[in-house]
Coordinates of C-alpha atoms in Angstrom, one line a residue:
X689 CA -14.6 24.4 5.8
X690 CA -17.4 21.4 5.3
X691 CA -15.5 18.7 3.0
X692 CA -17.6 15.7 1.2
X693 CA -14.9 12.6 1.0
X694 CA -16.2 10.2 -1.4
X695 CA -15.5 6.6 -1.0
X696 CA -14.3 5.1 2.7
X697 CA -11.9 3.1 1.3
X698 CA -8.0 2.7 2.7
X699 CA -7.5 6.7 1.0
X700 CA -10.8 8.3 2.0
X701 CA -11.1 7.4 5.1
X702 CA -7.9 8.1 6.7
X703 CA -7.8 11.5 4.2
X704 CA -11.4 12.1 5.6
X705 CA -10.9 11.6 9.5
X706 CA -7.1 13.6 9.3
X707 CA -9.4 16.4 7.8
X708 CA -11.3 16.7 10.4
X709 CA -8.9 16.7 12.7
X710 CA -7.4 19.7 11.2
X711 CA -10.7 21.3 12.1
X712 CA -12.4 20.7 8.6
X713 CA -16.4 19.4 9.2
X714 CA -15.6 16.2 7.1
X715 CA -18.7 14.0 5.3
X716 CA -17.7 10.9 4.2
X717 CA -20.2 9.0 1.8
X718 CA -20.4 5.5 0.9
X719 CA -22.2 3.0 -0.9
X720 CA -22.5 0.3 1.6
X721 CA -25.0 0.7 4.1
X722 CA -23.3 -1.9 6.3
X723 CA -19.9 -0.1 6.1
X724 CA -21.7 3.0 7.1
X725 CA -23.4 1.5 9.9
X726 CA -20.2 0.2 10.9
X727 CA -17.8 3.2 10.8
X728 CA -20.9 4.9 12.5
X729 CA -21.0 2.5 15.5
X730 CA -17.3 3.7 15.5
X731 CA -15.6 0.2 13.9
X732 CA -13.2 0.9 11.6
X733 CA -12.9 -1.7 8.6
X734 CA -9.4 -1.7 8.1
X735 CA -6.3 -2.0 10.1
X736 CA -4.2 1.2 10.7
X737 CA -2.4 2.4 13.5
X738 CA -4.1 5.1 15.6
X739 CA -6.8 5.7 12.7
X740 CA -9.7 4.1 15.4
X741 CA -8.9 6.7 18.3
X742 CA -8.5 9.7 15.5
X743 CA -11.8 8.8 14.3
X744 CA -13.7 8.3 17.6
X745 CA -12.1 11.5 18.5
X746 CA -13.5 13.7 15.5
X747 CA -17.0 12.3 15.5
X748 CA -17.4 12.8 19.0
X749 CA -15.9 16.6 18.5
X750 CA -18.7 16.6 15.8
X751 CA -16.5 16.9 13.2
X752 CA -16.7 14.1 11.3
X753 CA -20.1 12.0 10.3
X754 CA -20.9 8.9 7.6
X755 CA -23.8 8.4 5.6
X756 CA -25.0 7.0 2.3
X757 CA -26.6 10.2 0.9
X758 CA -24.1 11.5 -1.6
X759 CA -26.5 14.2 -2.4
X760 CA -26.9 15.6 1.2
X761 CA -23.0 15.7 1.5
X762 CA -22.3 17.9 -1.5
X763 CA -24.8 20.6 -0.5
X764 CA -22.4 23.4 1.0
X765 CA -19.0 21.5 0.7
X766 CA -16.8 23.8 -0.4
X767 CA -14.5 20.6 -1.7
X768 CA -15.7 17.3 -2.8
X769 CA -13.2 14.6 -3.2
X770 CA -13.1 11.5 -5.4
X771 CA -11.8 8.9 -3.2
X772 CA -13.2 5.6 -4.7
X773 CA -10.9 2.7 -6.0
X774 CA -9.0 2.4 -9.4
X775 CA -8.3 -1.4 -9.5
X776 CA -6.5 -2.5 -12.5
X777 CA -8.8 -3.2 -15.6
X778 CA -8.9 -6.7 -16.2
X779 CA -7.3 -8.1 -19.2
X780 CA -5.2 -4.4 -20.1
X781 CA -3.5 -3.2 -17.0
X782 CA -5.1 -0.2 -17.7
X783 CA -6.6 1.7 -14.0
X784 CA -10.7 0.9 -14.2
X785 CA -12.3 4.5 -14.0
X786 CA -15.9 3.1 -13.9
X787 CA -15.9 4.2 -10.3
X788 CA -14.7 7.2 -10.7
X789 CA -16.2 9.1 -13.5
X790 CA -19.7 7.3 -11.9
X791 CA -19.2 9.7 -8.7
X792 CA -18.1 12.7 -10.7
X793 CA -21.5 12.6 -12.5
X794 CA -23.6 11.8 -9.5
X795 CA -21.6 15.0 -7.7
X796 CA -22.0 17.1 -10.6
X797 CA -26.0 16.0 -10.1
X798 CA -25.9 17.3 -6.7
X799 CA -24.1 20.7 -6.6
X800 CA -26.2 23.8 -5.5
X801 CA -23.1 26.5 -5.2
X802 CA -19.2 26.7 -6.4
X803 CA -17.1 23.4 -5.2
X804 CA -14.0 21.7 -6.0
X805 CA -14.2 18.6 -6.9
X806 CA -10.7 17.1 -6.0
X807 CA -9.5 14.1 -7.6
X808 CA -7.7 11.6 -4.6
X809 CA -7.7 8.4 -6.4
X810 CA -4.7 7.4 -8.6
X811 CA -5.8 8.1 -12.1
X812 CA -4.1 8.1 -15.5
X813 CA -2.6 11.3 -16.8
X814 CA -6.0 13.1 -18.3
X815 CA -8.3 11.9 -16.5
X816 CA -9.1 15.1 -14.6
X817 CA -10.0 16.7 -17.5
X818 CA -12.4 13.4 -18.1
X819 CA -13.8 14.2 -14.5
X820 CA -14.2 17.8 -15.1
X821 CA -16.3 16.7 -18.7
X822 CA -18.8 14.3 -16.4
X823 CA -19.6 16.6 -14.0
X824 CA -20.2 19.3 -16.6
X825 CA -22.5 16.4 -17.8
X826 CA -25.0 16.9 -14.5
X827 CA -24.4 19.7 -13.6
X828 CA -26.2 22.3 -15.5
X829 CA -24.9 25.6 -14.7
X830 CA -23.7 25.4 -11.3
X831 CA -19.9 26.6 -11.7
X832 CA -16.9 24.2 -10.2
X833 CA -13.3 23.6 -10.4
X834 CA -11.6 20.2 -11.1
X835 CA -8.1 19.8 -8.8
X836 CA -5.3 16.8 -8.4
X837 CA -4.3 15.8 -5.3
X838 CA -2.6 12.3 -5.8
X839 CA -2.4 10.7 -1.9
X840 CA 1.2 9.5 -0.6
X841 CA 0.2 7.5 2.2
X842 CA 2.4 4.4 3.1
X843 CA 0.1 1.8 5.0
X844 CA 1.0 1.8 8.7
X845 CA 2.1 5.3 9.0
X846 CA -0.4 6.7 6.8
X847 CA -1.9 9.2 9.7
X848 CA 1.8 10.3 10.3
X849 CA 2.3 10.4 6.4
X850 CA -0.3 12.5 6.3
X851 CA 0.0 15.0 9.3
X852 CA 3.6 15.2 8.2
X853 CA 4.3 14.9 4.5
X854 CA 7.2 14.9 2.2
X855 CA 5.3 17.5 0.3
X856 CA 1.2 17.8 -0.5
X857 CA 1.0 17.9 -4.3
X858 CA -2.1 19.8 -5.8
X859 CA -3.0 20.0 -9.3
X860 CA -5.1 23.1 -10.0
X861 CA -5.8 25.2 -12.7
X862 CA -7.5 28.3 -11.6
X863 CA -6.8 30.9 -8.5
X864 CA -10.3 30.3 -6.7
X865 CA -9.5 26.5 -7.0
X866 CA -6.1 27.7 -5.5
X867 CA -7.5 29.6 -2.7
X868 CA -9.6 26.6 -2.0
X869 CA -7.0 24.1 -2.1
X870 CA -4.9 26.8 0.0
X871 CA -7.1 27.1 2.9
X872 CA -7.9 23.0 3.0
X873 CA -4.4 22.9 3.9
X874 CA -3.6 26.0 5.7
X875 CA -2.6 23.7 9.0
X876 CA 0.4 21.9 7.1
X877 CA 1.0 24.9 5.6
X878 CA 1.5 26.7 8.4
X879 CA 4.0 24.2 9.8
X880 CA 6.3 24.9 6.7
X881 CA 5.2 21.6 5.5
X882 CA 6.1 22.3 1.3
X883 CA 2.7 22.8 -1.2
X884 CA 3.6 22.2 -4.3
X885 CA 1.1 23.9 -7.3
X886 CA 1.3 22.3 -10.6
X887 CA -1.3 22.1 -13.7
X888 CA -3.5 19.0 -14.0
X889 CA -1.1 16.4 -15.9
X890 CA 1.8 17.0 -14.3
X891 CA -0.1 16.1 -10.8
X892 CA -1.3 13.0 -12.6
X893 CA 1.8 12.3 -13.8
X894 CA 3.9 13.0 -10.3
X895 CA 1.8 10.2 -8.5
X896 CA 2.3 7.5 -10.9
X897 CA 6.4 9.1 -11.7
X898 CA 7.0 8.4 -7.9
X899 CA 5.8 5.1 -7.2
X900 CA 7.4 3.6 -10.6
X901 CA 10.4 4.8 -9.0
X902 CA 9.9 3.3 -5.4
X903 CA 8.8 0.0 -7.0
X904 CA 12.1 0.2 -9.4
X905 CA 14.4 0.9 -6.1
X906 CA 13.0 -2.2 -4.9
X907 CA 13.3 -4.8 -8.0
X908 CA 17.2 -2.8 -8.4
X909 CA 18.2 -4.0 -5.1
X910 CA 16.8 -7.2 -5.3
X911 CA 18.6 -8.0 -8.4
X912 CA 22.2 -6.6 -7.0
X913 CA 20.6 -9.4 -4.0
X914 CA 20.9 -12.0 -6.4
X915 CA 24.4 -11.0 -7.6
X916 CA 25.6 -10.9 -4.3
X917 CA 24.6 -14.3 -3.1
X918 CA 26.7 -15.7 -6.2
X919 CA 30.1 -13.8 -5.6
X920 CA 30.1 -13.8 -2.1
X921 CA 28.9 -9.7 -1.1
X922 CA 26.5 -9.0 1.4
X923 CA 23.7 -7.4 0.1
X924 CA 22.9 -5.2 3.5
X925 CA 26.2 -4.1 3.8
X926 CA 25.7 -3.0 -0.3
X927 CA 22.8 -1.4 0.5
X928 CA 24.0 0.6 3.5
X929 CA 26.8 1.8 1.6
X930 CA 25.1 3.2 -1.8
X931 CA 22.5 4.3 0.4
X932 CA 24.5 7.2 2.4
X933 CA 25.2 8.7 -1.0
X934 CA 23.0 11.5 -1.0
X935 CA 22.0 11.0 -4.4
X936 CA 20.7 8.1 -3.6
X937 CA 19.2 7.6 -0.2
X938 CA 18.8 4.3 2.0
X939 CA 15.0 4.0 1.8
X940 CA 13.4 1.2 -0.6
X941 CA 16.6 -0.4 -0.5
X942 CA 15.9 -3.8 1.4
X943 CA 16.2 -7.1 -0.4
X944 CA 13.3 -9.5 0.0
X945 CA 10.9 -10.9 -2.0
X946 CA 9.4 -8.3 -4.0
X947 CA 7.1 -5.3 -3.8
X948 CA 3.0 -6.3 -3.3
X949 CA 0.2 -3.9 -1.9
X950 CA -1.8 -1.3 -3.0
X951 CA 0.0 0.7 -4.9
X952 CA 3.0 -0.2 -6.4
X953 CA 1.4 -3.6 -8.6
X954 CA -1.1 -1.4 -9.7
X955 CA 0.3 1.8 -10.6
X956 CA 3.5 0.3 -12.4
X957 CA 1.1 -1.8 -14.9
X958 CA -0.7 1.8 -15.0
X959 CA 1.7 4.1 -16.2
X960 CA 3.6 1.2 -18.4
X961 CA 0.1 1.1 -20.2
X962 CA 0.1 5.1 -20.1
X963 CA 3.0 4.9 -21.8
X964 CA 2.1 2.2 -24.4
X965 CA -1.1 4.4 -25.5
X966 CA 1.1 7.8 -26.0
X967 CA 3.9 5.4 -27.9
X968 CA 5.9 6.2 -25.5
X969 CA 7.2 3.3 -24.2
X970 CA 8.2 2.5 -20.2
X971 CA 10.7 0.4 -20.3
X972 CA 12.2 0.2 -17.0
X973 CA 8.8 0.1 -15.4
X974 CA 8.2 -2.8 -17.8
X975 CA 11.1 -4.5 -16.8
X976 CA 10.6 -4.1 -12.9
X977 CA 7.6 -5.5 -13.3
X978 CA 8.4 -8.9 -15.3
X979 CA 11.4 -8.9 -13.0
X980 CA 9.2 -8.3 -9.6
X981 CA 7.2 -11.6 -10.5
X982 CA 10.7 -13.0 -11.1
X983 CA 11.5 -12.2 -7.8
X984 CA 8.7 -14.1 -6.5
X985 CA 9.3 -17.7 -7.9
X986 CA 13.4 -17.3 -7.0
X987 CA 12.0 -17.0 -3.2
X988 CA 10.0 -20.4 -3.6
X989 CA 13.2 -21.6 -5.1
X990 CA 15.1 -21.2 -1.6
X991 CA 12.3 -22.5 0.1
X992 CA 13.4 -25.4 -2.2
X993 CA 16.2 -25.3 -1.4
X994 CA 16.2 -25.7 2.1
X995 CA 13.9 -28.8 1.7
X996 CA 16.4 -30.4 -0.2
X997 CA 14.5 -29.8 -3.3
X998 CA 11.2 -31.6 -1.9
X999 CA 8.1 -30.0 -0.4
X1000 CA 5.8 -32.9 -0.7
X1001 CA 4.9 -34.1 3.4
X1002 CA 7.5 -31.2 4.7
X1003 CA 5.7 -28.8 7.4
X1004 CA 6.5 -25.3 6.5
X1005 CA 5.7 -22.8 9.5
X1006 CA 5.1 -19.6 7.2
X1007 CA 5.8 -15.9 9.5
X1008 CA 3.3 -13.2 7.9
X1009 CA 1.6 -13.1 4.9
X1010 CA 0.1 -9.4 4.7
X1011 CA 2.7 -7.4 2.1
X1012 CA 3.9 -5.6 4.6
X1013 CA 4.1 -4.9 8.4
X1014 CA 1.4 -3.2 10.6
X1015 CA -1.4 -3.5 7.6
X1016 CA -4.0 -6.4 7.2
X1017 CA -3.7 -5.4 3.3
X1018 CA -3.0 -8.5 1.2
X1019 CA -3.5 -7.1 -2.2
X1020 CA -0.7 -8.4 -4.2
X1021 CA 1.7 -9.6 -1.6
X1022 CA 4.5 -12.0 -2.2
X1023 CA 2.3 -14.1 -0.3
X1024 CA 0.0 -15.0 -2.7
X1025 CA 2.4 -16.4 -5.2
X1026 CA 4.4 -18.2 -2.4
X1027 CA 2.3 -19.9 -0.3
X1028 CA -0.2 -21.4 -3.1
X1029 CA 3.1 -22.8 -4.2
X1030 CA 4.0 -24.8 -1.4
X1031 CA 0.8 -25.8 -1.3
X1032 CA 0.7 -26.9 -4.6
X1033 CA 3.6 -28.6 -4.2
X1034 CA 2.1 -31.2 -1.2
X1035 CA 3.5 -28.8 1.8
X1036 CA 2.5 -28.5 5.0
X1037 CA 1.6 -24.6 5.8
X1038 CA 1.0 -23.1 9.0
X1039 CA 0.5 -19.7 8.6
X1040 CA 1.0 -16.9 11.9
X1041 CA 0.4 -12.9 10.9
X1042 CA -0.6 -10.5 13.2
X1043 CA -3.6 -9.4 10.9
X1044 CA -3.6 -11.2 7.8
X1045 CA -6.1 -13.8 8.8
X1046 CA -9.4 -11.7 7.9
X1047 CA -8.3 -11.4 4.8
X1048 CA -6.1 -14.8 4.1
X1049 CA -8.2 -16.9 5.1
X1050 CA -10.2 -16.5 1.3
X1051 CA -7.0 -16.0 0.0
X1052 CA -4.8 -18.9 1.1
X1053 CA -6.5 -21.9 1.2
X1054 CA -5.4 -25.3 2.2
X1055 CA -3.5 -23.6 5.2
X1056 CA -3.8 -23.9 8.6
X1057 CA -3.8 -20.5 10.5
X1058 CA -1.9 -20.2 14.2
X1059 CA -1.7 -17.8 17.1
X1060 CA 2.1 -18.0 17.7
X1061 CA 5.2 -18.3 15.9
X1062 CA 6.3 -20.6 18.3
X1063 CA 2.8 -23.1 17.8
X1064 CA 3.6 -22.8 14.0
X1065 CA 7.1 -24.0 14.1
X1066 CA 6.1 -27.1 16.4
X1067 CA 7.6 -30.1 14.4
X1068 CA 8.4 -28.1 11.6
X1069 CA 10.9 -28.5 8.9
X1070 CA 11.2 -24.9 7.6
X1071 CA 10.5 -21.8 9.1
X1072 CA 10.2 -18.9 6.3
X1073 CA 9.8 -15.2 7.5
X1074 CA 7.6 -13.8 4.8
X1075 CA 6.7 -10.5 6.2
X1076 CA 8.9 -8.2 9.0
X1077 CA 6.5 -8.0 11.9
X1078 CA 7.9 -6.9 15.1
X1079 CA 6.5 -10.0 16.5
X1080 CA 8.8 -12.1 14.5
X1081 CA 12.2 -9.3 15.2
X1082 CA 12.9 -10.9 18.4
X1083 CA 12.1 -14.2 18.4
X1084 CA 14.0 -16.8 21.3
X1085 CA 16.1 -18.6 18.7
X1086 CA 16.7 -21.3 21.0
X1087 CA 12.9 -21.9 21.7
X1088 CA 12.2 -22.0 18.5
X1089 CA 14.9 -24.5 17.0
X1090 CA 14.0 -26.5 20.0
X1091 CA 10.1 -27.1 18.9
X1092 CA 11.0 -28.1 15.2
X1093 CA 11.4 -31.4 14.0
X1094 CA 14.6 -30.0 11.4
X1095 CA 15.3 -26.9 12.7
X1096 CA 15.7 -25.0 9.3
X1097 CA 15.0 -20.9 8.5
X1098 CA 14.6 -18.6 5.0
X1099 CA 14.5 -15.5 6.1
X1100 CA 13.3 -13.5 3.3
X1101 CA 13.6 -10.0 4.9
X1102 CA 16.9 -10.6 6.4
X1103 CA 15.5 -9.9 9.7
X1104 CA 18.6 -12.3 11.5
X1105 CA 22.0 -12.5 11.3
X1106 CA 23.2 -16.3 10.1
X1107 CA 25.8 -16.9 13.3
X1108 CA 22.9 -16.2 15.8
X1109 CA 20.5 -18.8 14.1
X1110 CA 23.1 -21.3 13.3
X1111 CA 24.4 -20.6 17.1
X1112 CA 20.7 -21.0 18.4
X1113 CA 20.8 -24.8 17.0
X1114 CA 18.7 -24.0 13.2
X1115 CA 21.1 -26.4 10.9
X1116 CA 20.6 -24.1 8.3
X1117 CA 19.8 -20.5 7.7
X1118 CA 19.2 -19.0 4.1
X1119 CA 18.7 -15.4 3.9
X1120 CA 18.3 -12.9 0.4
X1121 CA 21.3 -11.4 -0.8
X1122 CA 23.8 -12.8 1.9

């Protein structure tokens, strides 16, 4: 099948080049001719595991290809999909669709035969039947179908995610859309991987339902965290033992300092607006998200802590910043709350992450970027463990102590155990929840 992926964002492109390795002649169309020249020259512009061998893979199979013309993709594509950004709309939390409903009239301008237009972005319930309206807008007569097909792809294992889903979710409304849809995914299909077929909203709705419910797994156990720091519990031990309850499960149970990213920021202020437009208030995602930013400013308060309540002149030696491992994303991490802080505050910040320095360095200023954990923490005071890299798992303990000027550690993601830093000569070790 030939497949038009619009947008080479995170979503498209990794949606776009796992397409094409299922066989699909993939099109992916951007805006920005120096992206395109770049993904053409075989760079890819973010960081993902595997995603730069997949790609070089497919193009050279002559599967895949880039270009600007938007136009020139459509013609033949027997799907088109809407892969551009929804950032959150300044000033309402409210997703911006400016992007959206722009490339679902320029589409609808370039159709010659029957396609379906497939909606990949996160978008508010009833916006398909928006997108289906604008492309009716251009596109004369020429029939088409509009189709859901919300993305569930964690950053860092988003190829994996998507060769081997939970479950491919596809909103469609008519049996040629169907058969479409059907054959896009025949491989996964074929592999027993489930297909589930709903109607328009409830596709909509399933995207934003899941993520409010990730994000709220995440503030829940951070708040036990907080609990069990005060009566003396253990908050891994808590989680490992509601999460064998089936019913419950032990992912998105790990204290730290709060959810960031993509998704999750976004999405929650999404569907709490959602909800405040139908009069249906969302009150628990409203809560996990005034809670979440909570969640932030107690971390700076152990960082406090540690410094004996004073961060003026104190060199903190700060271990990842991007939201999570194996990504370069920094969109809404814990970071960005945290570190400005300490600066703020008259700190000292040396900052070490694997791949957060592209993007950081605009982000973060007045720190000082480092190679190595162990150049960081030279004559430090603090050492904080921001974000669970594998580089930062097994660190020599001893070393480490040994190259600080007060050898002290918050370990936000509970990566150590308290006996083997306070046995490795660290005077103090603070962790979340324990």
């Amino acid at each position: 099948m030939k497949i038009a992926m619009i947008g080479t964002g995170y979503v498209g492109l990794v949606s776009g080049v796992c397409f094409s390795d299922f066989g699909h002649e993939v099109v992916c169309v951007d805006k920005d001719p120096a992206k395109v020249e770049k993904l053409r020259a075989g760079a890819v512009p973010i960081y993902e595991p595997g995603l730069e061998a997949l790609m070089a893979r497919n193009v050279a199979a002559g599967r895949l290809s880039f270009t600007l013309d938007l136009a020139e993709a459509v013609k033949g594509a027997e799907a088109v999909f809407i892969a551009v950004g929804t950032p959150t709309r300044r000033g309402d939390g409210h997703a911006d669709l400016r992007y959206v409903m722009a490339a679902a009239e320029e589409i609808g301008a370039a159709l010659e035969d029957y396609a379906v237009i497939v909606t990949k972005s996160t978008v508010p319930v009833g916006t398909n039947r928006k997108v289906a309206e604008a492309v009716a807008r251009t596109a004369g007569d020429k029939a088409f179908d509009v189709a859901s097909n919300p993305e569930f792809l964690r950053e860092g294992a988003a190829i994996d995610d998507f060769m081997r889903p939970d479950r491919v979710v596809i909103g469609v409304e008519s049996a040629r859309a169907q058969k479409v849809m059907a054959d896009l995914y025949r491989p996964l299909s074929l592999r027993d991987f489930p297909v589930v077929y709903t109607n328009l909203e409830s596709a909509e709705m399933i995207k934003y339902a899941a993520n409010a419910f990730l994000a709220t797994k995440i503030t829940f156990i951070n708040e036990i965290a907080a609990l069990c720091e005060r009566v003396g519990a253990d908050v891994k031990a808590v989680s490992k033992g509601i999460g064998m309850d089936g019913r419950i499960g032990p992912k998105f149970l790990h204290a730290g300092p709060g959810y960031g990213g993509s998704c999750f920021p976004k999405d929650t202020k999404a569907l709490a607006r959602i909800g405040q437009e139908h009069a249906v208030p969302m009150q628990i995602t409203e809560t996990v998200i005034r809670v979440n930013e909570e969640i932030k400013h107690r971390m700076i308060a152990k960082i406090e802590d540690q410094l004996d309540g004073v961060l003026r002149d104190k060199t903190i030696a700060v271990f990842g910043v991007t939201f999570k491992p194996d990504t370069d994303d920094m969109r809404d991490a814990p970071a960005l709350t945290i570190v400005p802080a300490l600066v703020g505050a008259g700190a000292r910040v040396r900052v070490v992450d694997p791949q957060g320095r592209h993007e950081g360095e605009a982000l973060l200023p007045g720190v000082k970027w480092v190679e190595s954990a162990y150049g960081a923490a030279q004559g430090a005071d603090l050492v904080v463990v921001l974000t669970e890299w594998n580089e930062f798992r097994a660190l020599d303990l001893g070393k480490l102590a040994r190259k600080m000027a007060h050898p002290r550690m918050a370990d936000l993601r509970n990566v150590y155990a308290r006996e083997e830093v306070l046995e490795a000569g660290f005077v103090s070790y603070e962790g979340v929840g324990r």
